[in-house]
mmCIF file of C-alpha atoms (C1' of nucleotides) and ligand atoms in Angstrom:
data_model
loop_
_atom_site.group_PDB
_atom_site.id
_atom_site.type_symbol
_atom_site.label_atom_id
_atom_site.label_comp_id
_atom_site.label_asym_id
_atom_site.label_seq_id
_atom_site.Cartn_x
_atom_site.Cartn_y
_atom_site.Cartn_z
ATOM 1 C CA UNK D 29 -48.121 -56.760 -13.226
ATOM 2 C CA UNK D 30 -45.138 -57.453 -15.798
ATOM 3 C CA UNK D 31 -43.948 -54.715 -17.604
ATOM 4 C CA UNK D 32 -45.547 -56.186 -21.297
ATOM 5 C CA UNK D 33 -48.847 -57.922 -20.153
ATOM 6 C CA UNK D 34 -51.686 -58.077 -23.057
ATOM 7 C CA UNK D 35 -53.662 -54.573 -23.017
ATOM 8 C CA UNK D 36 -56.779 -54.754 -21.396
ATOM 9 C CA UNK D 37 -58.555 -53.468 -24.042
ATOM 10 C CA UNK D 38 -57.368 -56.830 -26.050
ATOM 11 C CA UNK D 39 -58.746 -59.082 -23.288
ATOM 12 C CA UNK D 40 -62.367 -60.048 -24.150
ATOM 13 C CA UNK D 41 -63.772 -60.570 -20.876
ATOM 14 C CA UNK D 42 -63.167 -58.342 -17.703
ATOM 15 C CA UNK D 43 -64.832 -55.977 -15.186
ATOM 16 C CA UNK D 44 -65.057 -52.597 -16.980
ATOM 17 C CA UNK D 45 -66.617 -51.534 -14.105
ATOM 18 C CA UNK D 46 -63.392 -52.038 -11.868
ATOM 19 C CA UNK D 47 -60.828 -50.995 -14.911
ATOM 20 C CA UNK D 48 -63.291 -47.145 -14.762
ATOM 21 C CA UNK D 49 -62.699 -47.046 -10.967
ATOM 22 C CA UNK D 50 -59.055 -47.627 -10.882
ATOM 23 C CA UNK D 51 -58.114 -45.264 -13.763
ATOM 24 C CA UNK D 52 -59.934 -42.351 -11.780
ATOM 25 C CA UNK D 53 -58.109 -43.429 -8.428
ATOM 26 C CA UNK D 54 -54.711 -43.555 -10.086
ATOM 27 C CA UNK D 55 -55.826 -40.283 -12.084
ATOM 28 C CA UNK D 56 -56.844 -38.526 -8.414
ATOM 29 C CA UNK D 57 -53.417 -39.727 -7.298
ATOM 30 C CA UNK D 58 -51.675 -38.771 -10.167
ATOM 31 C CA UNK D 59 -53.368 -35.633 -9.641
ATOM 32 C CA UNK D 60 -52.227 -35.235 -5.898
ATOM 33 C CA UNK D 61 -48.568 -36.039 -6.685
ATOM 34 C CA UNK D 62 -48.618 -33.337 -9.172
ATOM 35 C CA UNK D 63 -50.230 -30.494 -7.269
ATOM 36 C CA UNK D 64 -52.959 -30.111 -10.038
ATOM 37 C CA UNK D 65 -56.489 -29.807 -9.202
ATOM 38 C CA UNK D 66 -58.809 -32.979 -10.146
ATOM 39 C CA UNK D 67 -61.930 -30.866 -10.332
ATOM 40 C CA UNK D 68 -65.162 -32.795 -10.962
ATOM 41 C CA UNK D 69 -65.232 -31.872 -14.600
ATOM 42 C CA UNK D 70 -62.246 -33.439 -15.375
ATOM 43 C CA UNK D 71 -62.990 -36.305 -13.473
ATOM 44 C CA UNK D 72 -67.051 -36.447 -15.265
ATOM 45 C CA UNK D 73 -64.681 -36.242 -18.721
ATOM 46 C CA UNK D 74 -61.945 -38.481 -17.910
ATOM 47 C CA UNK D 75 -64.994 -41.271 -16.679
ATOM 48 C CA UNK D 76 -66.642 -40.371 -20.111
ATOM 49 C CA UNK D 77 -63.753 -42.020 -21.591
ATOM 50 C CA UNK D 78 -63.045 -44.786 -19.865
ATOM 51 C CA UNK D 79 -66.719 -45.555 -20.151
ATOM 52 C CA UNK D 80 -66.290 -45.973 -23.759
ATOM 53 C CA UNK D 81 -64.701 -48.847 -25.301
ATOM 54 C CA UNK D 82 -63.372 -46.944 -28.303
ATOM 55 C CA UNK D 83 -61.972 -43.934 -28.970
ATOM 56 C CA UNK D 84 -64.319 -40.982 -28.065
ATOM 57 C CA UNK D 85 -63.920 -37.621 -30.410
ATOM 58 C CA UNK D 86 -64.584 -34.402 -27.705
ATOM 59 C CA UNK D 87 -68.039 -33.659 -29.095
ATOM 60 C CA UNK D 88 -68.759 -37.379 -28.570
ATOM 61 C CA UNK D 89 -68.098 -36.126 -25.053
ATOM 62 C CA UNK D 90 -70.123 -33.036 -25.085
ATOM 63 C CA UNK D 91 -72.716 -35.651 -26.363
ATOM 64 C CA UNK D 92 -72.710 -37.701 -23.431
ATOM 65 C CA UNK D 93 -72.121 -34.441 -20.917
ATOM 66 C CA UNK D 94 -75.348 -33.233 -22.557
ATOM 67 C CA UNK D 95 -77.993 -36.120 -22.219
ATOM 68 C CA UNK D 96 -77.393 -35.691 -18.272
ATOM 69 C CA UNK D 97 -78.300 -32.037 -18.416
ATOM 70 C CA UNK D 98 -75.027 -30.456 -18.240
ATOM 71 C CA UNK D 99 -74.628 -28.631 -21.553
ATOM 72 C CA UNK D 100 -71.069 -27.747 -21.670
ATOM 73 C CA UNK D 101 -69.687 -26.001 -25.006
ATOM 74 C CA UNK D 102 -66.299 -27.185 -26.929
ATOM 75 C CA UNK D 103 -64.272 -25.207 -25.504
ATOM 76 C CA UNK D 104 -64.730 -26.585 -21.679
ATOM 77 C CA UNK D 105 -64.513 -30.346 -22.986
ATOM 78 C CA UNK D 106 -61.307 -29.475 -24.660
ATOM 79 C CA UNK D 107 -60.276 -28.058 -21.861
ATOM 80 C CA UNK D 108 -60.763 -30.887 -19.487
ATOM 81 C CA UNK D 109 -59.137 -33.052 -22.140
ATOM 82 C CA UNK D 110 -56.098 -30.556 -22.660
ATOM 83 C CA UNK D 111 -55.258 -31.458 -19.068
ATOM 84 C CA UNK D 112 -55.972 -34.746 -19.439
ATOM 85 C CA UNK D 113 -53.365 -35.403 -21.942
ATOM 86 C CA UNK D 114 -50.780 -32.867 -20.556
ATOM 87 C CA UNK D 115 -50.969 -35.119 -17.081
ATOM 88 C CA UNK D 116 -50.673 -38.487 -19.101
ATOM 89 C CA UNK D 117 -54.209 -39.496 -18.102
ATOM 90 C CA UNK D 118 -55.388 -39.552 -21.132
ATOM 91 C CA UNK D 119 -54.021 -40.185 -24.833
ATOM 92 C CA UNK D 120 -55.402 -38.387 -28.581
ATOM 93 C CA UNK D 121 -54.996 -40.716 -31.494
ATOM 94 C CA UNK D 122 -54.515 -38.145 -34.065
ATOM 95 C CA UNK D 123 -55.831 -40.252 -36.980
ATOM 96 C CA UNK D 124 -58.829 -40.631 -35.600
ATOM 97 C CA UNK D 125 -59.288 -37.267 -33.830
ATOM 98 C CA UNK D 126 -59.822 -39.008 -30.807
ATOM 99 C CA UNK D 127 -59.453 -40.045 -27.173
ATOM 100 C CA UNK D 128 -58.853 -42.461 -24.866
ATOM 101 C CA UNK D 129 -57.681 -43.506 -21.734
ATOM 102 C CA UNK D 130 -54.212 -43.998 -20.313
ATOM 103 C CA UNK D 131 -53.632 -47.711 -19.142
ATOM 104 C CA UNK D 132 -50.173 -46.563 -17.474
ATOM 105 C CA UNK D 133 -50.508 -43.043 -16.121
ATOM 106 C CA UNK D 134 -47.969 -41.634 -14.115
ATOM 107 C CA UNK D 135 -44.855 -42.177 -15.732
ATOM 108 C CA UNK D 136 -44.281 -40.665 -18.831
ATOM 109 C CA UNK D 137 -43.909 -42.880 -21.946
ATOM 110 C CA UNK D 138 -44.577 -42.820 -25.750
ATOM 111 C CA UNK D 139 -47.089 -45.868 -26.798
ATOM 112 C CA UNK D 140 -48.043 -47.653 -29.608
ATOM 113 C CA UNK D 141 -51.635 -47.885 -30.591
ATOM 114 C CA UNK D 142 -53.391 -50.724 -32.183
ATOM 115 C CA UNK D 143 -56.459 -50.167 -33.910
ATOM 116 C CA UNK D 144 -58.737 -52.575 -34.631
ATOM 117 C CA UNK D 145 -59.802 -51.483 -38.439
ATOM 118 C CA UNK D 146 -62.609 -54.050 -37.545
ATOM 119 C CA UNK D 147 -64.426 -52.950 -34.423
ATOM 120 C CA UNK D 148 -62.479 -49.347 -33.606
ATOM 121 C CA UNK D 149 -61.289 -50.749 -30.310
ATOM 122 C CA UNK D 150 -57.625 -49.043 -29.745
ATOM 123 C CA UNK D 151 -55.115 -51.269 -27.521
ATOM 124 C CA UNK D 152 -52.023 -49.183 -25.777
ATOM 125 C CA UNK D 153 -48.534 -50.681 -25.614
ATOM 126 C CA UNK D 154 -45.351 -49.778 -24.060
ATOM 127 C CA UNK D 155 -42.150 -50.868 -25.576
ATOM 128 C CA UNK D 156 -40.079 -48.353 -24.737
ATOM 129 C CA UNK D 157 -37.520 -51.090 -26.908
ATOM 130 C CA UNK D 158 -39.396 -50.075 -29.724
ATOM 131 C CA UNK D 159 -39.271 -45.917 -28.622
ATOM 132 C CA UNK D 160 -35.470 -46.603 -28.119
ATOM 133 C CA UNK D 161 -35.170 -48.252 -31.509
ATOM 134 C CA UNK D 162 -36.736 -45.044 -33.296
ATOM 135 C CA UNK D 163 -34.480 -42.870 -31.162
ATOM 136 C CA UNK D 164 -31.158 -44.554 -32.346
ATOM 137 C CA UNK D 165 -32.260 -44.699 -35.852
ATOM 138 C CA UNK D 166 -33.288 -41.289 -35.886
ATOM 139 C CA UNK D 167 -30.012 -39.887 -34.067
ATOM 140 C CA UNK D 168 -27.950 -41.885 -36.546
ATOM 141 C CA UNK D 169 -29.286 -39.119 -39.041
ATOM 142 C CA UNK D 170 -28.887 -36.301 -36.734
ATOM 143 C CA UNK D 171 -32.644 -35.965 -35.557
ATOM 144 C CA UNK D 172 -32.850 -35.645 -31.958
ATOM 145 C CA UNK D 173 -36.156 -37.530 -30.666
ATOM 146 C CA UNK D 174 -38.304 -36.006 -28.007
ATOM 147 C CA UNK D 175 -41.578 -37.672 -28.201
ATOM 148 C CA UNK D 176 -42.735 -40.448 -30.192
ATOM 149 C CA UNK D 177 -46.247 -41.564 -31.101
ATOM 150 C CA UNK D 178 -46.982 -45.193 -33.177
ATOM 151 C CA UNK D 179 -50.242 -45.978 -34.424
ATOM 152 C CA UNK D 180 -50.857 -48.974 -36.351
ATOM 153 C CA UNK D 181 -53.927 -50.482 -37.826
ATOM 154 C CA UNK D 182 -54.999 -53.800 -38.064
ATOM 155 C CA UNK D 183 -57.278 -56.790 -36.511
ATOM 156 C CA UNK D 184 -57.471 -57.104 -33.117
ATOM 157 C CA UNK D 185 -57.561 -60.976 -31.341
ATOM 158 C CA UNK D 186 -61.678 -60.863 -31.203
ATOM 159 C CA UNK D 187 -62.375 -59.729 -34.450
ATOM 160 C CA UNK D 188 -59.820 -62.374 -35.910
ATOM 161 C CA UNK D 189 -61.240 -65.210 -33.994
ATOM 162 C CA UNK D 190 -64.999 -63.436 -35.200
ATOM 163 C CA UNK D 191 -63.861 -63.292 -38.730
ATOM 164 C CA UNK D 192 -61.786 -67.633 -38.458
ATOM 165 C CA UNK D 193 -65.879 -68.787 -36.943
ATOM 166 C CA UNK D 194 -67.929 -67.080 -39.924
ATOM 167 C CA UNK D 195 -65.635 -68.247 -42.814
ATOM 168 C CA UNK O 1 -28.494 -45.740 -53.076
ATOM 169 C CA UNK O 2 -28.338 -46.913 -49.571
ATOM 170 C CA UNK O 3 -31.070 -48.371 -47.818
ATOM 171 C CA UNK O 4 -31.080 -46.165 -45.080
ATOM 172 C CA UNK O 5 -29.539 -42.962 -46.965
ATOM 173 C CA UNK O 6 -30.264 -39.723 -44.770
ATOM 174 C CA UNK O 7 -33.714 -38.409 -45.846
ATOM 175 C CA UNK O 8 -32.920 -35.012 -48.212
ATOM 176 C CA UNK O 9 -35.278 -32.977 -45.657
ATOM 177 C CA UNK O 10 -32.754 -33.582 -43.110
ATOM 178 C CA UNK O 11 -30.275 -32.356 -45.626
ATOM 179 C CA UNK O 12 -29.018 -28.709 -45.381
ATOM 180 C CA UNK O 13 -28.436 -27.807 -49.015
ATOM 181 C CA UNK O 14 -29.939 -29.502 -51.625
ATOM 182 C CA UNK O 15 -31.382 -28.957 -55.378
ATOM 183 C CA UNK O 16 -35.181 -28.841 -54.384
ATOM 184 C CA UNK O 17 -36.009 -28.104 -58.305
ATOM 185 C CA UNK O 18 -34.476 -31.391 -58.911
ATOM 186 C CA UNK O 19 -35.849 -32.862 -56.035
ATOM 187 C CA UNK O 20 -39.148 -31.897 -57.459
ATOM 188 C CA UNK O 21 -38.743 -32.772 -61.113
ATOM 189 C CA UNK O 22 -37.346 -36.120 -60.099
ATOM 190 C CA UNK O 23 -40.399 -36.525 -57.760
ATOM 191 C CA UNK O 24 -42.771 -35.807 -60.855
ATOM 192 C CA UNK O 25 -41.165 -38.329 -62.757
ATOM 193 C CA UNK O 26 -41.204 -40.757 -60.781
ATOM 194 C CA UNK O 27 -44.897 -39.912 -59.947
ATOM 195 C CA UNK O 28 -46.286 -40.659 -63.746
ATOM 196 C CA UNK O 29 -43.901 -43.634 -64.204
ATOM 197 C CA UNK O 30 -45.599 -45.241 -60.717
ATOM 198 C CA UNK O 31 -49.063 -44.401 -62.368
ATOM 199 C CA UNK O 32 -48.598 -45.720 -65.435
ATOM 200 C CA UNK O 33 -47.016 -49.380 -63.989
ATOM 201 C CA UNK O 34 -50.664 -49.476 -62.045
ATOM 202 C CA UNK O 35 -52.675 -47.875 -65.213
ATOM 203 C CA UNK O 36 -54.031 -44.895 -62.683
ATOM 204 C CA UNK O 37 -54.314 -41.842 -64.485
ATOM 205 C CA UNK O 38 -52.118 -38.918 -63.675
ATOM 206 C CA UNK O 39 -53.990 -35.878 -64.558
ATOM 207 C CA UNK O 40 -52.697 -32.128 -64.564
ATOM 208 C CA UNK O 41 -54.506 -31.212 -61.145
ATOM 209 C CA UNK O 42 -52.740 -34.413 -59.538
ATOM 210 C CA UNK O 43 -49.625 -33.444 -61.165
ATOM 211 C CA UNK O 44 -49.798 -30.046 -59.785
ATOM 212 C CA UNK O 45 -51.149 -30.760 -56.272
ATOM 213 C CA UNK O 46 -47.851 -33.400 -56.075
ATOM 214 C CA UNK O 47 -45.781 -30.740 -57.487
ATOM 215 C CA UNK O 48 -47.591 -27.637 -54.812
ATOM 216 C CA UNK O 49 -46.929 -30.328 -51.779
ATOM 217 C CA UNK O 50 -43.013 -31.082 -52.902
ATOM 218 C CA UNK O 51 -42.736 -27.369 -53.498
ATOM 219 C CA UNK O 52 -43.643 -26.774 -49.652
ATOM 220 C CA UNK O 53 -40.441 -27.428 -47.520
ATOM 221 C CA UNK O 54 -42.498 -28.235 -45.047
ATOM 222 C CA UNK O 55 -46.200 -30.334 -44.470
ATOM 223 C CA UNK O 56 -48.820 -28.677 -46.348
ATOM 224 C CA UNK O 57 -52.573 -28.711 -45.283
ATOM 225 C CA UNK O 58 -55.200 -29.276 -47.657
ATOM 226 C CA UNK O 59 -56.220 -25.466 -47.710
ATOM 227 C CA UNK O 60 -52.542 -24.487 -47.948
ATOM 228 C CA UNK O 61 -52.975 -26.131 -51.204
ATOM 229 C CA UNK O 62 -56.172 -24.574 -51.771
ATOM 230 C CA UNK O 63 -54.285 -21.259 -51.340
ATOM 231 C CA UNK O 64 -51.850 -21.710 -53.903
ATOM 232 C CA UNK O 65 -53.978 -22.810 -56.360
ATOM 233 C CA UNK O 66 -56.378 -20.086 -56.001
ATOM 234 C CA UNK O 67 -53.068 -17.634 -55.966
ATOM 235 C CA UNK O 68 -53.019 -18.541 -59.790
ATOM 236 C CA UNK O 69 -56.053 -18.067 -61.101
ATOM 237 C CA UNK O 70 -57.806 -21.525 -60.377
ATOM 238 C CA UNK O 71 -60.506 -21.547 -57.951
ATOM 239 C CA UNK O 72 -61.291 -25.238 -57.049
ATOM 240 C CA UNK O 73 -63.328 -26.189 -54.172
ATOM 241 C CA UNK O 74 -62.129 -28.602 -51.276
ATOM 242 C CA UNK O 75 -63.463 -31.653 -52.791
ATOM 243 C CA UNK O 76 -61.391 -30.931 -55.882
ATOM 244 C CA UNK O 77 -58.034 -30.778 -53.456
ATOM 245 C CA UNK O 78 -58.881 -33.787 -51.281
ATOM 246 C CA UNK O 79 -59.881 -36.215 -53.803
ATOM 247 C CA UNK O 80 -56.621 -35.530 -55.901
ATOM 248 C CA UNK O 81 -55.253 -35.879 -52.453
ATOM 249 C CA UNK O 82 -56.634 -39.556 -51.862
ATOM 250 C CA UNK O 83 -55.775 -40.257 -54.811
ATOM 251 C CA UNK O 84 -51.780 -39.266 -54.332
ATOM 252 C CA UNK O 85 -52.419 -40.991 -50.695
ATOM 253 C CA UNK O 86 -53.659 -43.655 -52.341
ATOM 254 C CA UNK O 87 -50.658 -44.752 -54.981
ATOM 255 C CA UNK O 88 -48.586 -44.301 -52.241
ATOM 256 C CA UNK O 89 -46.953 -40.654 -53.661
ATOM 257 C CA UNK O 90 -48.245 -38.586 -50.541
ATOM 258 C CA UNK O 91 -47.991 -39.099 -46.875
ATOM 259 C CA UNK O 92 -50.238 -37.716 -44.372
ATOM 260 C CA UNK O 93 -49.448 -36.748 -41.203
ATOM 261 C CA UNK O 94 -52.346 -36.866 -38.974
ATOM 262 C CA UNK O 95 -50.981 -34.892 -35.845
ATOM 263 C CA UNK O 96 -50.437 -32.139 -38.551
ATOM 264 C CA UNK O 97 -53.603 -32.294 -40.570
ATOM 265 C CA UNK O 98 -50.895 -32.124 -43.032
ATOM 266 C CA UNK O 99 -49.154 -33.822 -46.354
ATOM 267 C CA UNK O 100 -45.352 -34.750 -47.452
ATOM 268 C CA UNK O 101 -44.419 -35.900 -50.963
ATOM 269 C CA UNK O 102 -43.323 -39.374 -50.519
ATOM 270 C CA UNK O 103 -39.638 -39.976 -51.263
ATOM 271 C CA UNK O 104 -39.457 -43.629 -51.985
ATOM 272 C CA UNK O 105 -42.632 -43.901 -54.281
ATOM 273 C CA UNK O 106 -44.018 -46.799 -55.838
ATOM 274 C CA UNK O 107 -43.058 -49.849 -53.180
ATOM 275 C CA UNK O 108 -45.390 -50.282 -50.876
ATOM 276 C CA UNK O 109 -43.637 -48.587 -47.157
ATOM 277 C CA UNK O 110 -44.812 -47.630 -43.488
ATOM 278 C CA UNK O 111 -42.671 -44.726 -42.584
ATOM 279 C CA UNK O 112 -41.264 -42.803 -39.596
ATOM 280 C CA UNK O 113 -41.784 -39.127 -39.845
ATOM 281 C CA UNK O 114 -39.300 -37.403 -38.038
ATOM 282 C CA UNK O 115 -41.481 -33.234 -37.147
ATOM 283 C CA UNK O 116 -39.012 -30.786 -36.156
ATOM 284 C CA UNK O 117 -40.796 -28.633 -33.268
ATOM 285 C CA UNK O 118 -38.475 -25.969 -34.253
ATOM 286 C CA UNK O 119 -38.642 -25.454 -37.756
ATOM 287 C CA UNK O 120 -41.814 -28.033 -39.076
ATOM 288 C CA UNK O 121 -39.709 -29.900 -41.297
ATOM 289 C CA UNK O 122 -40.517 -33.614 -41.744
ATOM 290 C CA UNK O 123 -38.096 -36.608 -42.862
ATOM 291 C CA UNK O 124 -39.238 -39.574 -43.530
ATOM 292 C CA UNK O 125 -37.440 -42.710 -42.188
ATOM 293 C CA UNK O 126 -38.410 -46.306 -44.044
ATOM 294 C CA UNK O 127 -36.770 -48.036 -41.149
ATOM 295 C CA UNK O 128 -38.764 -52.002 -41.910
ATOM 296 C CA UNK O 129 -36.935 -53.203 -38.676
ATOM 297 C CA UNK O 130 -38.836 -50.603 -36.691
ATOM 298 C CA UNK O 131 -42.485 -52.078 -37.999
ATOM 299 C CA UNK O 132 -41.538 -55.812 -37.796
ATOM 300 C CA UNK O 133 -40.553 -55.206 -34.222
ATOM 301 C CA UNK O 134 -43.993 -53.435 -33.944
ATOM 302 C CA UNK O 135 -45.528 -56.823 -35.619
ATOM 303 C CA UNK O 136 -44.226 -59.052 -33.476
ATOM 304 C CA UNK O 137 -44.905 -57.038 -30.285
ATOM 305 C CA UNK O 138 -48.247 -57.172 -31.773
ATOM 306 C CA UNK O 139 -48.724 -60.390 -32.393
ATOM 307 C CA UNK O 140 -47.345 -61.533 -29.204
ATOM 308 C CA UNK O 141 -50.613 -59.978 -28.297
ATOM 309 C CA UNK O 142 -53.038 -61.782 -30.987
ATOM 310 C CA UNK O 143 -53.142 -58.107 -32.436
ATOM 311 C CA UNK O 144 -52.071 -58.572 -36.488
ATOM 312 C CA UNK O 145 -51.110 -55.446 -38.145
ATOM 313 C CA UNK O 146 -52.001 -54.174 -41.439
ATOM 314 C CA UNK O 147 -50.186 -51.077 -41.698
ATOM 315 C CA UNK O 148 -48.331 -48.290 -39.003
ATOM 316 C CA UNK O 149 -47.242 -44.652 -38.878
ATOM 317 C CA UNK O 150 -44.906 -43.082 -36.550
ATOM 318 C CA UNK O 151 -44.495 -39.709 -35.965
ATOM 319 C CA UNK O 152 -41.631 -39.147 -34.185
ATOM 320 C CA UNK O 153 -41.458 -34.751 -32.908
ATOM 321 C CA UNK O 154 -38.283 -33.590 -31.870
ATOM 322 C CA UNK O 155 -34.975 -30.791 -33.158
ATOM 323 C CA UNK O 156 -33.768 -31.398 -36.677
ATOM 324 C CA UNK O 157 -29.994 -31.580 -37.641
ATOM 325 C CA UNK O 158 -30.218 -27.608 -38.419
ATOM 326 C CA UNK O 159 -32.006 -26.869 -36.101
ATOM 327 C CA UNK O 160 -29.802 -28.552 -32.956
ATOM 328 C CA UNK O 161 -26.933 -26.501 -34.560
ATOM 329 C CA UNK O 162 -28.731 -23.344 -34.792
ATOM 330 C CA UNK O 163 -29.435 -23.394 -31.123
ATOM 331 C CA UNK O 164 -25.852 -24.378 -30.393
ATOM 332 C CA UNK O 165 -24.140 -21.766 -32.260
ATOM 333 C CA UNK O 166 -26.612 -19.182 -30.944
ATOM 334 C CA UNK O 167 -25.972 -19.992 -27.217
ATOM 335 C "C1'" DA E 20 -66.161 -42.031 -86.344
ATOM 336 C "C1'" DC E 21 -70.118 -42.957 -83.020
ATOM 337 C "C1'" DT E 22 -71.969 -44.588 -78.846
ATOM 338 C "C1'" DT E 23 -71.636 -45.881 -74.338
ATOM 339 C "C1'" DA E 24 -69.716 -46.438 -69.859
ATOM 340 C "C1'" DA E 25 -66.486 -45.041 -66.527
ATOM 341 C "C1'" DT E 26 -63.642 -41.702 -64.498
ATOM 342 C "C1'" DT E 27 -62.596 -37.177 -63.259
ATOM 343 C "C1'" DT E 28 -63.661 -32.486 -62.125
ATOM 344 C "C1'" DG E 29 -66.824 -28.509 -60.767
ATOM 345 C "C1'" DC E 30 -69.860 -26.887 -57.546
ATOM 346 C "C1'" DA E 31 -73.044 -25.948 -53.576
ATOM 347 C "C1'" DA E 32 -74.142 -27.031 -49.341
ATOM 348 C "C1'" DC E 33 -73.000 -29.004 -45.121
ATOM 349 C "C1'" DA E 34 -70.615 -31.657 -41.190
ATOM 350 C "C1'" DT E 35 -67.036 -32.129 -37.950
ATOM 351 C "C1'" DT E 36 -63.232 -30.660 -35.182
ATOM 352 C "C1'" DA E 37 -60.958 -26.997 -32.763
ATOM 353 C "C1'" DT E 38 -59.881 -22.239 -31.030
ATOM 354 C "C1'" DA E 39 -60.163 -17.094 -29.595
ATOM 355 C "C1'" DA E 40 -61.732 -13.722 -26.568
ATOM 356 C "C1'" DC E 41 -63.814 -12.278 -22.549
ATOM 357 C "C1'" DA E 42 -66.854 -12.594 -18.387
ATOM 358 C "C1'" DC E 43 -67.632 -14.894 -14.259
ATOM 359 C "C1'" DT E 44 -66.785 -18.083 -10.537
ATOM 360 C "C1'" DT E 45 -64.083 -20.856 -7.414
ATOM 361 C "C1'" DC E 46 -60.125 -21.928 -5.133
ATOM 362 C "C1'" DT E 47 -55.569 -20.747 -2.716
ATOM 363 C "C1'" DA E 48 -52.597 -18.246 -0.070
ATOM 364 C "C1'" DT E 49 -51.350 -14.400 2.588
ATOM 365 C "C1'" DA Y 29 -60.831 -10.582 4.307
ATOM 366 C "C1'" DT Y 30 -58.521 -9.895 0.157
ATOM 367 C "C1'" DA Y 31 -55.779 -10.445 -3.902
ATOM 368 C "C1'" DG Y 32 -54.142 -13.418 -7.296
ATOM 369 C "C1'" DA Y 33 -54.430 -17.646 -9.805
ATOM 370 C "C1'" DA Y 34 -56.839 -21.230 -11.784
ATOM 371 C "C1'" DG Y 35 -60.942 -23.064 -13.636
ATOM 372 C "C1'" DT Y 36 -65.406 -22.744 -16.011
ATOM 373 C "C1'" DG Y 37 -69.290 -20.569 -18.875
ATOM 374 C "C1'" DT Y 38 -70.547 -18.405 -23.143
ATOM 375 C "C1'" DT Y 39 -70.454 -16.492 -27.735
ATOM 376 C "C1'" DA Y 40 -68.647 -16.487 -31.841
ATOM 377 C "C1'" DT Y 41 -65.619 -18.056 -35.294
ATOM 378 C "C1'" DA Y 42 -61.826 -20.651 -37.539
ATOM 379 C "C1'" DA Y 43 -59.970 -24.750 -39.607
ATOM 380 C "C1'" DT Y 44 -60.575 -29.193 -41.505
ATOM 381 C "C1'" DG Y 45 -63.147 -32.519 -44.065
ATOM 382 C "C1'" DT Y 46 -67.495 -34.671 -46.469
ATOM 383 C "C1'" DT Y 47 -71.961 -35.583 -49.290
ATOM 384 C "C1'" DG Y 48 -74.410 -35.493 -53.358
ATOM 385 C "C1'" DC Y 49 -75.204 -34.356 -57.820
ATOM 386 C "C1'" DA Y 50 -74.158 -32.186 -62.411
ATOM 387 C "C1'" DA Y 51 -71.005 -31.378 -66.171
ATOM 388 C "C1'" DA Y 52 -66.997 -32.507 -68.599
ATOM 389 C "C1'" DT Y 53 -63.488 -35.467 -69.958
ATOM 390 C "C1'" DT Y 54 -61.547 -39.829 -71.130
ATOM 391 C "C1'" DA Y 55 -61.398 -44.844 -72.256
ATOM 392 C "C1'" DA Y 56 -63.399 -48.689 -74.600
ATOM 393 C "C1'" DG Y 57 -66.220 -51.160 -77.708
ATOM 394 C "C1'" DT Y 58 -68.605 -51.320 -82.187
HETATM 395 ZN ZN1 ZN N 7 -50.429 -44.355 -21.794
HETATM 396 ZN ZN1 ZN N 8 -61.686 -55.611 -33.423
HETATM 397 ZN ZN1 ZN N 9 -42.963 -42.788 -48.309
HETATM 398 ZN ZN1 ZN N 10 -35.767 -27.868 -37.579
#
DNA sequence: ACTTAATTTGCAACATTATAACACTTCTAT
DNA sequence: ATAGAAGTGTTATAATGTTGCAAATTAAGT
């Protein structure tokens, strides 16, 4: 796959299905290279968020986690999600006090986030260009970067080509 | 001054009074050029948040407030808030629940905010090469942005030589 | 000046997001 | 088997942010 190939969450047609299962294989992988434990919780939670196609808030999680039975308090969602994040399977979007998941785990990297103001979908990017960019800039004032995080809003490809056919 | 001056939070010594006054100034000159009205709790939430070396949360504010004599409620705090959000006089940073004056009021700007980890400080970087990378990257993927914010977390000037001279 | 409309502030109640503290269970390693 | 570590369950609470309406202030028109 090259290094810069459109997000799938920008694509509007592809197997969902297939994009769930190989996020929790490279997750259990992930998982196995890092000696950490891939329990079934964190699995159920980190499939809860792949299964959405926006951003999912933790107690939109506990929502889902409840209408199968399960009725898990706050704290064991934000557990599961805590290690999410901390393994890079799964990103927060602060501004929207929400999650989602990780398109590149494995290797650590700082993304940009593109938020569709239109339809909430959130794309990832990784232009580490960009992350360098910041860094220099940044160092040229004495700042020494550690992590960055970018979001910006604005329309993604489907809503554009929605809002070009209704006009 | 240059367009890429070094922010004054990354400054060690500087006159924060005049940092503030100037800050006020500039505040009710930006609101009367777009006719908004600057009242005296606007005036003093800009002047609390400036006043705070570092991010201040919305009940931070509260705090101070109700430290002299006023009581307001939280509505009172986050619509003056918006409203300093709004004319561009306030920045929020979302992975801090938190607010910094803005130190190039009145144009229109997507900034960098440089956290120290160390100390909380933030400096805010109006690098416009950074976002029209971010565009274009963007665009190359149909994605058109409206507006970004970077948050950049890493060890401040003072901080860096802190730790050095303390090793 | 007087009236009216719009904006701003006060206030009460509530909604959402996140964490602390502690008990209990499950897994891992010796 | 047993001890320690890691994970989960549970209760309660903290921190952040919003809705809706009433009262006060201000701006604008007559
Ligand atoms: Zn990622
Ligand atoms: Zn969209
Ligand atoms: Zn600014
Ligand atoms: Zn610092």
């Amino acid at each position: 796959m090259p290094r810069d190939a459109t997000p799938t969450a920008l694509k509007v047609h592809h197997d969902h299905d297939r994009c769930i299962a190989d996020a929790l294989a490279a997750a259990a992988e992930v998982c196995r290279e890092l000696g950490a434990r891939f329990t079934p919780l964190r699995r159920r939670v980190l499939e809860i968020v792949w299964q959405s196609h926006k951003p999912l808030g933790a107690y939109g999680i506990l929502d889902v986690l409840a209408a199968e039975g399960r009725r898990p308090m706050p704290p064991t969602v934000y557990r599961a999600l805590d290690f999410l994040v901390a393994k890079g399977l799964v990103h927060r979007i602060p501004s929207l006090n929400a999650f989602i998941g990780c398109t590149r785990p494995g290797r650590r990297h700082d993304g940009q986030y593109l938020i569709c103001h239109n339809c909430g979908t959130v794309a990832e990017l990784t232009d580490e260009g960009l992350n360098t960019a910041l860094g220099k800039a940044a160092r040229g004032h004495g700042f020494a970067v550690e992590s960055v995080l970018t979001e910006a809003v604005g329309l993604c490809p489907a809503c554009a080509e929605r809002r070009k056919t209704a006009s």
